[in-house]
PDB file of C-alpha atoms and ligand atoms in Angstrom:
ATOM      1  CA  UNK J  53     -23.373   8.106 -23.802  1.00 83.00           C
ATOM      2  CA  UNK J  54     -26.802   9.557 -24.198  1.00 82.00           C
ATOM      3  CA  UNK J  55     -27.729  10.575 -27.727  1.00 76.00           C
ATOM      4  CA  UNK J  56     -28.281  14.308 -27.313  1.00 63.00           C
ATOM      5  CA  UNK J  57     -31.788  14.090 -25.930  1.00 52.00           C
ATOM      6  CA  UNK J  58     -33.184  14.480 -22.467  1.00 43.00           C
ATOM      7  CA  UNK J  59     -33.772  11.036 -21.032  1.00 49.00           C
ATOM      8  CA  UNK J  60     -37.134   9.925 -19.812  1.00 42.00           C
ATOM      9  CA  UNK J  61     -35.893   7.764 -17.035  1.00 35.00           C
ATOM     10  CA  UNK J  62     -39.333   6.655 -15.946  1.00 35.00           C
ATOM     11  CA  UNK J  63     -40.684   5.397 -19.221  1.00 34.00           C
ATOM     12  CA  UNK J  64     -37.408   4.041 -20.430  1.00 33.00           C
ATOM     13  CA  UNK J  65     -36.276   0.600 -21.266  1.00 33.00           C
ATOM     14  CA  UNK J  66     -35.854  -0.665 -17.761  1.00 31.00           C
ATOM     15  CA  UNK J  67     -39.300  -2.062 -17.213  1.00 27.00           C
ATOM     16  CA  UNK J  68     -40.154  -5.696 -17.159  1.00 26.00           C
ATOM     17  CA  UNK J  69     -36.636  -6.799 -16.443  1.00 27.00           C
ATOM     18  CA  UNK J  70     -36.169  -9.774 -14.192  1.00 26.00           C
ATOM     19  CA  UNK J  71     -33.991  -9.777 -11.158  1.00 27.00           C
ATOM     20  CA  UNK J  72     -31.313  -7.169 -10.934  1.00 31.00           C
ATOM     21  CA  UNK J  73     -27.659  -7.600 -11.352  1.00 31.00           C
ATOM     22  CA  UNK J  74     -26.788  -7.363  -7.706  1.00 34.00           C
ATOM     23  CA  UNK J  75     -25.760  -4.708  -5.288  1.00 34.00           C
ATOM     24  CA  UNK J  76     -22.622  -3.708  -3.506  1.00 39.00           C
ATOM     25  CA  UNK J  77     -21.202  -1.605  -6.297  1.00 42.00           C
ATOM     26  CA  UNK J  78     -19.122   0.370  -3.932  1.00 38.00           C
ATOM     27  CA  UNK J  79     -16.279  -1.720  -2.696  1.00 29.00           C
ATOM     28  CA  UNK J  80     -12.956  -0.009  -2.981  1.00 31.00           C
ATOM     29  CA  UNK J  81     -14.243   3.391  -3.967  1.00 32.00           C
ATOM     30  CA  UNK J  82     -11.375   5.215  -2.360  1.00 35.00           C
ATOM     31  CA  UNK J  83     -11.461   8.765  -1.170  1.00 35.00           C
ATOM     32  CA  UNK J  84     -11.804  10.506  -4.503  1.00 40.00           C
ATOM     33  CA  UNK J  85      -9.333  13.148  -3.469  1.00 41.00           C
ATOM     34  CA  UNK J  86      -6.054  12.268  -5.057  1.00 42.00           C
ATOM     35  CA  UNK J  87      -2.859  13.010  -3.281  1.00 44.00           C
ATOM     36  CA  UNK J  88       0.559  12.794  -4.804  1.00 53.00           C
ATOM     37  CA  UNK J  89       1.142  12.099  -8.450  1.00 73.00           C
ATOM     38  CA  UNK J  90       0.033   8.525  -9.045  1.00 84.00           C
ATOM     39  CA  UNK J  91      -0.823   7.148 -12.462  1.00 89.00           C
ATOM     40  CA  UNK J  92      -3.814   9.475 -12.616  1.00 88.00           C
ATOM     41  CA  UNK J  93      -1.643  12.528 -11.970  1.00 82.00           C
ATOM     42  CA  UNK J  94      -3.008  12.893  -8.451  1.00 90.00           C
ATOM     43  CA  UNK J  95      -6.366  13.805  -9.881  1.00 92.00           C
ATOM     44  CA  UNK J  96      -9.111  15.173  -7.650  1.00 96.00           C
ATOM     45  CA  UNK J  97     -12.792  14.840  -8.397  1.00 98.00           C
ATOM     46  CA  UNK J  98     -15.046  17.845  -8.010  1.00 98.00           C
ATOM     47  CA  UNK J  99     -18.449  18.933  -9.175  1.00 98.00           C
ATOM     48  CA  UNK J 100     -18.438  20.481 -12.628  1.00 98.00           C
ATOM     49  CA  UNK J 101     -19.584  24.064 -13.122  1.00 98.00           C
ATOM     50  CA  UNK J 102     -20.714  26.043 -16.149  1.00 98.00           C
ATOM     51  CA  UNK J 103     -17.181  27.413 -16.446  1.00 98.00           C
ATOM     52  CA  UNK J 104     -15.985  23.918 -17.436  1.00 98.00           C
ATOM     53  CA  UNK J 105     -18.018  24.050 -20.641  1.00 98.00           C
ATOM     54  CA  UNK J 106     -15.166  24.808 -23.063  1.00 98.00           C
ATOM     55  CA  UNK J 107     -12.876  22.086 -21.784  1.00 98.00           C
ATOM     56  CA  UNK J 108     -15.702  19.555 -21.684  1.00 98.00           C
ATOM     57  CA  UNK J 109     -16.723  20.431 -25.238  1.00 98.00           C
ATOM     58  CA  UNK J 110     -13.086  19.860 -26.241  1.00 98.00           C
ATOM     59  CA  UNK J 111     -13.014  16.467 -24.508  1.00 98.00           C
ATOM     60  CA  UNK J 112     -16.333  15.604 -26.143  1.00 98.00           C
ATOM     61  CA  UNK J 113     -14.782  16.117 -29.565  1.00 98.00           C
ATOM     62  CA  UNK J 114     -11.710  14.103 -28.656  1.00 98.00           C
ATOM     63  CA  UNK J 115     -13.832  11.258 -27.323  1.00 98.00           C
ATOM     64  CA  UNK J 116     -16.901  11.103 -29.562  1.00 97.00           C
ATOM     65  CA  UNK J 117     -15.967  12.843 -32.818  1.00 96.00           C
ATOM     66  CA  UNK J 118     -18.953  13.278 -35.114  1.00 95.00           C
ATOM     67  CA  UNK J 119     -21.291  12.159 -32.347  1.00 95.00           C
ATOM     68  CA  UNK J 120     -19.983  14.649 -29.791  1.00 97.00           C
ATOM     69  CA  UNK J 121     -22.425  16.921 -28.040  1.00 97.00           C
ATOM     70  CA  UNK J 122     -22.241  20.524 -29.173  1.00 97.00           C
ATOM     71  CA  UNK J 123     -20.880  23.167 -26.810  1.00 98.00           C
ATOM     72  CA  UNK J 124     -24.426  24.380 -26.333  1.00 98.00           C
ATOM     73  CA  UNK J 125     -25.663  20.945 -25.347  1.00 98.00           C
ATOM     74  CA  UNK J 126     -22.747  20.516 -22.955  1.00 98.00           C
ATOM     75  CA  UNK J 127     -23.714  23.830 -21.368  1.00 98.00           C
ATOM     76  CA  UNK J 128     -27.357  22.783 -21.114  1.00 98.00           C
ATOM     77  CA  UNK J 129     -26.302  19.564 -19.468  1.00 98.00           C
ATOM     78  CA  UNK J 130     -24.056  21.333 -16.967  1.00 98.00           C
ATOM     79  CA  UNK J 131     -26.767  23.777 -15.979  1.00 98.00           C
ATOM     80  CA  UNK J 132     -29.901  21.678 -16.447  1.00 97.00           C
ATOM     81  CA  UNK J 133     -32.195  20.399 -13.711  1.00 98.00           C
ATOM     82  CA  UNK J 134     -31.746  16.968 -12.158  1.00 98.00           C
ATOM     83  CA  UNK J 135     -28.196  16.723 -13.445  1.00 98.00           C
ATOM     84  CA  UNK J 136     -25.006  16.054 -11.532  1.00 98.00           C
ATOM     85  CA  UNK J 137     -21.705  16.398 -13.362  1.00 98.00           C
ATOM     86  CA  UNK J 138     -18.238  15.693 -12.014  1.00 98.00           C
ATOM     87  CA  UNK J 139     -14.806  16.354 -13.413  1.00 98.00           C
ATOM     88  CA  UNK J 140     -11.413  14.855 -12.677  1.00 98.00           C
ATOM     89  CA  UNK J 141      -8.755  17.516 -12.439  1.00 97.00           C
ATOM     90  CA  UNK J 142      -4.985  17.250 -12.201  1.00 93.00           C
ATOM     91  CA  UNK J 143      -2.572  20.145 -12.159  1.00 91.00           C
ATOM     92  CA  UNK J 144      -5.396  22.577 -12.875  1.00 93.00           C
ATOM     93  CA  UNK J 145      -6.453  20.720 -16.004  1.00 96.00           C
ATOM     94  CA  UNK J 146      -9.662  18.741 -16.430  1.00 98.00           C
ATOM     95  CA  UNK J 147      -8.797  15.225 -17.594  1.00 97.00           C
ATOM     96  CA  UNK J 148     -12.218  13.595 -17.527  1.00 98.00           C
ATOM     97  CA  UNK J 149     -15.866  14.100 -16.738  1.00 98.00           C
ATOM     98  CA  UNK J 150     -19.093  12.234 -16.166  1.00 98.00           C
ATOM     99  CA  UNK J 151     -22.717  13.181 -15.779  1.00 98.00           C
ATOM    100  CA  UNK J 152     -25.875  11.776 -14.294  1.00 98.00           C
ATOM    101  CA  UNK J 153     -29.571  12.494 -14.771  1.00 98.00           C
ATOM    102  CA  UNK J 154     -31.694  11.885 -11.684  1.00 98.00           C
ATOM    103  CA  UNK J 155     -35.161  10.603 -12.520  1.00 98.00           C
ATOM    104  CA  UNK J 156     -37.849   9.586 -10.070  1.00 96.00           C
ATOM    105  CA  UNK J 157     -36.746   6.054  -9.299  1.00 95.00           C
ATOM    106  CA  UNK J 158     -33.749   5.686 -11.532  1.00 98.00           C
ATOM    107  CA  UNK J 159     -30.704   7.596 -12.537  1.00 98.00           C
ATOM    108  CA  UNK J 160     -29.203   7.624 -15.998  1.00 98.00           C
ATOM    109  CA  UNK J 161     -25.557   7.925 -16.872  1.00 98.00           C
ATOM    110  CA  UNK J 162     -25.521  10.703 -19.466  1.00 98.00           C
ATOM    111  CA  UNK J 163     -21.868  10.468 -20.357  1.00 98.00           C
ATOM    112  CA  UNK J 164     -18.398   9.605 -19.164  1.00 98.00           C
ATOM    113  CA  UNK J 165     -15.184  10.389 -20.975  1.00 98.00           C
ATOM    114  CA  UNK J 166     -11.502  10.662 -20.181  1.00 98.00           C
ATOM    115  CA  UNK J 167      -8.855  12.602 -22.073  1.00 98.00           C
ATOM    116  CA  UNK J 168      -7.252  10.078 -24.451  1.00 97.00           C
ATOM    117  CA  UNK J 169      -3.858  10.854 -22.939  1.00 96.00           C
ATOM    118  CA  UNK J 170      -5.124   9.902 -19.486  1.00 96.00           C
ATOM    119  CA  UNK J 171      -6.994   6.689 -20.193  1.00 98.00           C
ATOM    120  CA  UNK J 172      -6.236   3.396 -18.511  1.00 97.00           C
ATOM    121  CA  UNK J 173      -5.266   5.032 -15.208  1.00 96.00           C
ATOM    122  CA  UNK J 174      -8.446   4.536 -13.230  1.00 97.00           C
ATOM    123  CA  UNK J 175     -10.117   7.883 -13.888  1.00 98.00           C
ATOM    124  CA  UNK J 176     -13.109   6.446 -15.723  1.00 98.00           C
ATOM    125  CA  UNK J 177     -13.781   4.105 -12.830  1.00 98.00           C
ATOM    126  CA  UNK J 178     -13.478   6.901 -10.266  1.00 98.00           C
ATOM    127  CA  UNK J 179     -15.849   9.107 -12.235  1.00 98.00           C
ATOM    128  CA  UNK J 180     -18.385   6.306 -12.589  1.00 98.00           C
ATOM    129  CA  UNK J 181     -18.180   5.556  -8.881  1.00 98.00           C
ATOM    130  CA  UNK J 182     -18.863   9.229  -8.180  1.00 98.00           C
ATOM    131  CA  UNK J 183     -22.057   8.934 -10.241  1.00 98.00           C
ATOM    132  CA  UNK J 184     -23.113   5.725  -8.539  1.00 98.00           C
ATOM    133  CA  UNK J 185     -22.468   7.262  -5.134  1.00 97.00           C
ATOM    134  CA  UNK J 186     -24.627  10.194  -6.126  1.00 98.00           C
ATOM    135  CA  UNK J 187     -27.441   7.971  -7.393  1.00 98.00           C
ATOM    136  CA  UNK J 188     -27.397   5.982  -4.185  1.00 97.00           C
ATOM    137  CA  UNK J 189     -27.330   9.098  -2.029  1.00 96.00           C
ATOM    138  CA  UNK J 190     -30.352  10.392  -3.938  1.00 97.00           C
ATOM    139  CA  UNK J 191     -32.183   7.171  -3.122  1.00 97.00           C
ATOM    140  CA  UNK J 192     -32.402   5.856  -6.683  1.00 97.00           C
ATOM    141  CA  UNK J 193     -33.063   2.162  -7.077  1.00 97.00           C
ATOM    142  CA  UNK J 194     -31.265   1.613 -10.328  1.00 98.00           C
ATOM    143  CA  UNK J 195     -28.911   3.224 -12.783  1.00 98.00           C
ATOM    144  CA  UNK J 196     -29.396   2.947 -16.525  1.00 98.00           C
ATOM    145  CA  UNK J 197     -27.153   3.795 -19.435  1.00 98.00           C
ATOM    146  CA  UNK J 198     -26.709   3.437 -23.158  1.00 98.00           C
ATOM    147  CA  UNK J 199     -23.399   2.596 -24.749  1.00 98.00           C
ATOM    148  CA  UNK J 200     -22.455   2.244 -28.389  1.00 97.00           C
ATOM    149  CA  UNK J 201     -21.818  -1.249 -29.664  1.00 97.00           C
ATOM    150  CA  UNK J 202     -18.082  -1.592 -30.093  1.00 97.00           C
ATOM    151  CA  UNK J 203     -17.113   0.803 -27.292  1.00 97.00           C
ATOM    152  CA  UNK J 204     -15.176  -1.969 -25.628  1.00 98.00           C
ATOM    153  CA  UNK J 205     -13.449   0.140 -22.979  1.00 98.00           C
ATOM    154  CA  UNK J 206     -16.733   1.631 -21.807  1.00 98.00           C
ATOM    155  CA  UNK J 207     -18.550  -1.700 -21.904  1.00 98.00           C
ATOM    156  CA  UNK J 208     -15.690  -3.286 -19.943  1.00 98.00           C
ATOM    157  CA  UNK J 209     -15.868  -0.491 -17.390  1.00 98.00           C
ATOM    158  CA  UNK J 210     -19.623  -0.802 -16.963  1.00 98.00           C
ATOM    159  CA  UNK J 211     -19.520  -4.587 -16.675  1.00 98.00           C
ATOM    160  CA  UNK J 212     -16.772  -4.358 -14.083  1.00 98.00           C
ATOM    161  CA  UNK J 213     -19.094  -2.177 -12.004  1.00 98.00           C
ATOM    162  CA  UNK J 214     -21.931  -4.686 -12.209  1.00 98.00           C
ATOM    163  CA  UNK J 215     -23.988  -3.299 -15.087  1.00 98.00           C
ATOM    164  CA  UNK J 216     -25.735  -5.926 -17.206  1.00 98.00           C
ATOM    165  CA  UNK J 217     -27.132  -5.586 -20.696  1.00 98.00           C
ATOM    166  CA  UNK J 218     -30.929  -5.553 -20.773  1.00 98.00           C
ATOM    167  CA  UNK J 219     -31.675  -4.366 -24.270  1.00 98.00           C
ATOM    168  CA  UNK J 220     -30.512  -2.838 -27.506  1.00 98.00           C
ATOM    169  CA  UNK J 221     -31.584   0.268 -29.408  1.00 98.00           C
ATOM    170  CA  UNK J 222     -31.076  -0.097 -33.120  1.00 98.00           C
ATOM    171  CA  UNK J 223     -29.487   2.845 -34.920  1.00 97.00           C
ATOM    172  CA  UNK J 224     -29.531   4.923 -31.742  1.00 96.00           C
ATOM    173  CA  UNK J 225     -26.358   6.869 -32.458  1.00 95.00           C
ATOM    174  CA  UNK J 226     -26.297   9.391 -35.275  1.00 92.00           C
ATOM    175  CA  UNK J 227     -24.756   9.956 -37.714  1.00 93.00           C
ATOM    176  CA  UNK J 228     -23.038   6.566 -37.461  1.00 94.00           C
ATOM    177  CA  UNK J 229     -26.250   4.555 -37.065  1.00 96.00           C
ATOM    178  CA  UNK J 230     -24.544   2.381 -34.475  1.00 96.00           C
ATOM    179  CA  UNK J 231     -26.759   0.469 -32.073  1.00 98.00           C
ATOM    180  CA  UNK J 232     -26.786   1.241 -28.381  1.00 98.00           C
ATOM    181  CA  UNK J 233     -26.650  -1.445 -25.736  1.00 98.00           C
ATOM    182  CA  UNK J 234     -28.909  -0.606 -22.819  1.00 98.00           C
ATOM    183  CA  UNK J 235     -27.399  -1.534 -19.474  1.00 98.00           C
ATOM    184  CA  UNK J 236     -28.742  -1.506 -15.967  1.00 98.00           C
ATOM    185  CA  UNK J 237     -27.402  -1.700 -12.446  1.00 98.00           C
ATOM    186  CA  UNK J 238     -29.677  -2.209  -9.449  1.00 98.00           C
ATOM    187  CA  UNK J 239     -28.531  -0.376  -6.354  1.00 96.00           C
ATOM    188  CA  UNK J 240     -28.744  -1.648  -2.815  1.00 82.00           C
ATOM    189  CA  UNK J 241     -32.004  -0.817  -1.023  1.00 75.00           C
ATOM    190  CA  UNK J 242     -31.854   2.164   1.329  1.00 64.00           C
ATOM    191  CA  UNK J 243     -29.958   1.325   4.451  1.00 55.00           C
ATOM    192  CA  UNK J 244     -28.068  -1.587   2.976  1.00 59.00           C
ATOM    193  CA  UNK J 245     -24.334  -1.450   2.537  1.00 54.00           C
ATOM    194  CA  UNK J 246     -23.567   0.040  -0.809  1.00 57.00           C
ATOM    195  CA  UNK J 247     -21.428   2.667  -2.411  1.00 58.00           C
ATOM    196  CA  UNK J 248     -18.973   4.205   0.001  1.00 55.00           C
ATOM    197  CA  UNK J 249     -18.885   7.996   0.278  1.00 48.00           C
ATOM    198  CA  UNK J 250     -16.519   9.384  -2.295  1.00 52.00           C
ATOM    199  CA  UNK J 251     -16.204  13.098  -1.842  1.00 50.00           C
TER     200      UNK J 251
HETATM  201  C1  LIG B 259     -14.600   4.474 -21.286  1.00 67.69           C
HETATM  202  C2  LIG B 259     -13.564   5.404 -20.653  1.00 67.69           C
HETATM  203  C3  LIG B 259     -14.274   6.550 -19.954  1.00 67.69           C
HETATM  204  C4  LIG B 259     -12.768   4.594 -19.603  1.00 67.69           C
HETATM  205  O1  LIG B 259     -11.928   5.511 -18.908  1.00 67.69           O
HETATM  206  P1  LIG B 259     -10.492   5.053 -18.349  1.00 67.69           P
HETATM  207  O2  LIG B 259     -10.048   6.085 -17.395  1.00 67.69           O
HETATM  208  O3  LIG B 259      -9.600   4.706 -19.459  1.00 67.69           O
HETATM  209  O4  LIG B 259     -10.895   3.698 -17.565  1.00 67.69           O
HETATM  210  P2  LIG B 259     -10.187   3.092 -16.271  1.00 67.69           P
HETATM  211  O5  LIG B 259      -8.706   3.233 -16.401  1.00 67.69           O
HETATM  212  O6  LIG B 259     -10.823   3.660 -15.065  1.00 67.69           O
HETATM  213  O7  LIG B 259     -10.551   1.558 -16.404  1.00 67.69           O
HETATM  214  C5  LIG B 259     -11.631   1.024 -15.657  1.00 67.69           C
HETATM  215  C6  LIG B 259     -12.057  -0.297 -16.253  1.00 67.69           C
HETATM  216  O8  LIG B 259     -12.608  -0.088 -17.552  1.00 67.69           O
HETATM  217  C7  LIG B 259     -12.314  -1.229 -18.361  1.00 67.69           C
HETATM  218  N1  LIG B 259     -11.480  -0.805 -19.474  1.00 67.69           N
HETATM  219  C8  LIG B 259     -10.749   0.337 -19.576  1.00 67.69           C
HETATM  220  N2  LIG B 259     -10.136   0.395 -20.778  1.00 67.69           N
HETATM  221  C9  LIG B 259     -10.483  -0.734 -21.415  1.00 67.69           C
HETATM  222  C10 LIG B 259     -10.178  -1.247 -22.704  1.00 67.69           C
HETATM  223  N3  LIG B 259      -9.391  -0.586 -23.554  1.00 67.69           N
HETATM  224  N4  LIG B 259     -10.741  -2.431 -23.063  1.00 67.69           N
HETATM  225  C11 LIG B 259     -11.549  -3.113 -22.219  1.00 67.69           C
HETATM  226  N5  LIG B 259     -11.866  -2.671 -20.974  1.00 67.69           N
HETATM  227  C12 LIG B 259     -11.345  -1.502 -20.591  1.00 67.69           C
HETATM  228  C13 LIG B 259     -11.599  -2.207 -17.475  1.00 67.69           C
HETATM  229  O9  LIG B 259     -12.572  -3.027 -16.847  1.00 67.69           O
HETATM  230  C14 LIG B 259     -10.953  -1.285 -16.459  1.00 67.69           C
HETATM  231  O10 LIG B 259     -10.676  -1.933 -15.251  1.00 67.69           O
HETATM  232  P3  LIG B 259      -9.220  -2.593 -15.019  1.00 67.69           P
HETATM  233  O11 LIG B 259      -8.226  -1.498 -15.262  1.00 67.69           O
HETATM  234  O12 LIG B 259      -9.262  -3.033 -13.604  1.00 67.69           O
HETATM  235  O13 LIG B 259      -9.104  -3.681 -16.014  1.00 67.69           O
HETATM  236  C15 LIG B 259     -12.549   5.928 -21.706  1.00 67.69           C
HETATM  237  O14 LIG B 259     -12.017   4.828 -22.425  1.00 67.69           O
HETATM  238  C16 LIG B 259     -13.147   6.913 -22.699  1.00 67.69           C
HETATM  239  O15 LIG B 259     -13.197   8.115 -22.453  1.00 67.69           O
HETATM  240  N6  LIG B 259     -13.623   6.391 -23.860  1.00 67.69           N
HETATM  241  C17 LIG B 259     -14.208   7.270 -24.906  1.00 67.69           C
HETATM  242  C18 LIG B 259     -15.549   7.801 -24.479  1.00 67.69           C
HETATM  243  C19 LIG B 259     -16.574   6.708 -24.250  1.00 67.69           C
HETATM  244  O16 LIG B 259     -16.696   5.751 -24.982  1.00 67.69           O
HETATM  245  N7  LIG B 259     -17.369   6.917 -23.176  1.00 67.69           N
HETATM  246  C20 LIG B 259     -18.447   6.030 -22.826  1.00 67.69           C
HETATM  247  C21 LIG B 259     -19.730   6.637 -23.311  1.00 67.69           C
HETATM  248  S1  LIG B 259     -21.097   5.501 -23.106  1.00 67.69           S
END
């Protein structure tokens, strides 16, 4: 999760890194449009709108506690430039969300969170794949993110998608003072096989 500041994707931590962590992030993306009531409740993914702000602020609290974005910041994210936010929705209720910032060459994962009651059912992966699909469609060469040390589920998710740790930001998260791991995924060059269309 990004620590409540607009990212500067071009002057960020991704420079001077050696070879990337590979391409082909998109195998098995699926259709994104859930049918039937599987483990994820038949969730569909759709683009978030400003009207999702209250539910997303609620999920922020449930997922990040003292480090949650305020309602105002959630709103700014949902309506800000160069952002793409998606929600997972089942039975008319939003069960997860994820957001991306599109920089010049890179994209940055701003956040991803799933309702605690709906975790472990594949929604986090689907939301992340929606972001990666979007980054690839927009022609970005890499995707960056920060994740708090100790967020094992998120780190496991990112690693499973091919992200590799390239750095660490000490005391990045406030008020806890936890460090952030900086992770990076290089996307396939334009025209190469990559993320499959999701939505
Ligand atoms: C991280 C988070 C979004 C994952 O969502 P989810 O829907 O539970 O994840 P999925 O069911 O799609 O799991 C996808 C992969 O993530 C990893 N993962 C999920 N839960 C995990 C756990 N408890 N421990 C380790 N790895 C885990 C696994 O690699 C899993 O793949 P697998 O099921 O094939 O093993 C969710 O745990 C969450 O909202 N956490 C709190 C918010 C947060 O930390 N967000 C990240 C901000 S940087």
